[in-house]
């Protein structure tokens, strides 16, 4: 199957055996009857597995070109499950520009439990090797990064991870499987905040993992069941429904994203614009190589470069909503320094470019003229 067909049919070969419903039923049940102890139809208790969640997990695996999918109650719950693969003393090398909540989970929870993290700028993947030692177990990559849109060469990092027998995990939230498939580029784990483009309608919080290796999948399924951070059947249904239109939504997000990025670049009150489609964006050639489009996420600073100027713009927006999160059909604007990335210490955050005047846009799929008009009036 090709990608667009997979979003609709991937992993969904079992038509509902009860009544032949075309869409997967929402199995809103915790438990399943058994004819004799152990005599069940593959489902015993919904923390371990639920048919609606299984349908979603199969879809997730299919679109990422992986074998095994796992769905969790949030993106952070999915990352939490990955980190539970490790033991005190193990070391992880992570990109230094990443979602603030991932950084908080790494430093405020897992560092306290004995894991050691190195935060490294990965624009030049060669830097990573300097931090590898006998305790290193995993490289954590986010690309494009949130919110600076830095691009990391997944294939080059995977060569390093394979050479040193490390796991490579990629947070694919911004690009989605529509634009980039990390497992095909050599990653071992692909992670999503499914809350974003996969759900696509800003109505579900969810996370996912997809892997190819059976042993790794078994370990992660064990953690998913043992720790229990699963998502419910209704939410599974909603994300499965979201995935069925992922390709057409992403296509429009990319088209609108490009128009808005170019509009901002030419606006006299705008400072820097971060969008991987610009030829002068760092690692643009790598973005071109590993992504089939540049997405709908854009960050920019004001020329004035002050907190006040950024706050004024986000307060004035009318079609864009000032809100956390991204990846929904509607356009959102965020102020990373005070919102999504407030949990990163100011010195760390400014080092990576998350200055007080930075505004992050999640460009939705409305008419691009309306979005541009809105930005025009807000910029003044
Ligand atoms: C890139 C990225 N990774 C992970 C997460 C965490 O996902 P969730 O909010 O679903 O827990 C987010 C949330 O914004 C994100 O943007």
PDB file of C-alpha atoms and ligand atoms in Angstrom, residues 74-77 79 99 102 142 146 171 173-174 191 193-196 205-207 325-326 360, ligand 1:
ATOM      1  CA  UNK A  74      -0.031  11.297  26.267  1.00  0.00           C
ATOM      2  CA  UNK A  75       3.166  11.957  24.350  1.00  0.00           C
ATOM      3  CA  UNK A  76       5.023  12.277  27.626  1.00  0.00           C
ATOM      4  CA  UNK A  77       3.657   8.915  28.803  1.00  0.00           C
ATOM      5  CA  UNK A  79       8.541   8.992  26.329  1.00  0.00           C
ATOM      6  CA  UNK A  99      10.009  20.257  23.693  1.00  0.00           C
ATOM      7  CA  UNK A 102      10.462  16.289  27.354  1.00  0.00           C
ATOM      8  CA  UNK A 142      13.623  15.658  17.789  1.00  0.00           C
ATOM      9  CA  UNK A 146      10.270  22.547  18.866  1.00  0.00           C
ATOM     10  CA  UNK A 171      10.276  12.375  18.164  1.00  0.00           C
ATOM     11  CA  UNK A 173       5.613  14.953  16.189  1.00  0.00           C
ATOM     12  CA  UNK A 174       6.275  17.973  13.928  1.00  0.00           C
ATOM     13  CA  UNK A 191       7.643   8.611  19.030  1.00  0.00           C
ATOM     14  CA  UNK A 193       2.668  13.345  20.604  1.00  0.00           C
ATOM     15  CA  UNK A 194      -0.439  12.048  18.797  1.00  0.00           C
ATOM     16  CA  UNK A 195      -2.180  14.982  20.460  1.00  0.00           C
ATOM     17  CA  UNK A 196      -0.899  17.044  17.546  1.00  0.00           C
ATOM     18  CA  UNK A 205      -4.206  14.037  24.323  1.00  0.00           C
ATOM     19  CA  UNK A 206      -2.289  10.917  23.315  1.00  0.00           C
ATOM     20  CA  UNK A 207       1.166   9.503  22.617  1.00  0.00           C
ATOM     21  CA  UNK A 325      -0.303  22.877  21.513  1.00  0.00           C
ATOM     22  CA  UNK A 326      -0.146  22.565  17.715  1.00  0.00           C
ATOM     23  CA  UNK A 360       5.573  30.023  17.297  1.00  0.00           C
TER      24      UNK A 360
HETATM   25  C1  LIG B   1       7.622  17.684  19.994  1.00  0.00           C
HETATM   26  C2  LIG B   1       6.783  17.249  21.160  1.00  0.00           C
HETATM   27  N1  LIG B   1       7.062  16.102  21.792  1.00  0.00           N
HETATM   28  C3  LIG B   1       6.338  15.667  22.854  1.00  0.00           C
HETATM   29  C4  LIG B   1       5.283  16.405  23.347  1.00  0.00           C
HETATM   30  C5  LIG B   1       4.510  15.908  24.535  1.00  0.00           C
HETATM   31  O1  LIG B   1       3.286  15.374  24.138  1.00  0.00           O
HETATM   32  P1  LIG B   1       1.943  15.428  25.011  1.00  0.00           P
HETATM   33  O2  LIG B   1       1.619  16.857  25.244  1.00  0.00           O
HETATM   34  O3  LIG B   1       0.965  14.688  24.163  1.00  0.00           O
HETATM   35  O4  LIG B   1       2.249  14.714  26.293  1.00  0.00           O
HETATM   36  C6  LIG B   1       4.941  17.611  22.723  1.00  0.00           C
HETATM   37  C7  LIG B   1       3.842  18.432  23.236  1.00  0.00           C
HETATM   38  O5  LIG B   1       3.695  19.596  22.910  1.00  0.00           O
HETATM   39  C8  LIG B   1       5.715  18.039  21.602  1.00  0.00           C
HETATM   40  O6  LIG B   1       5.442  19.213  20.961  1.00  0.00           O
END
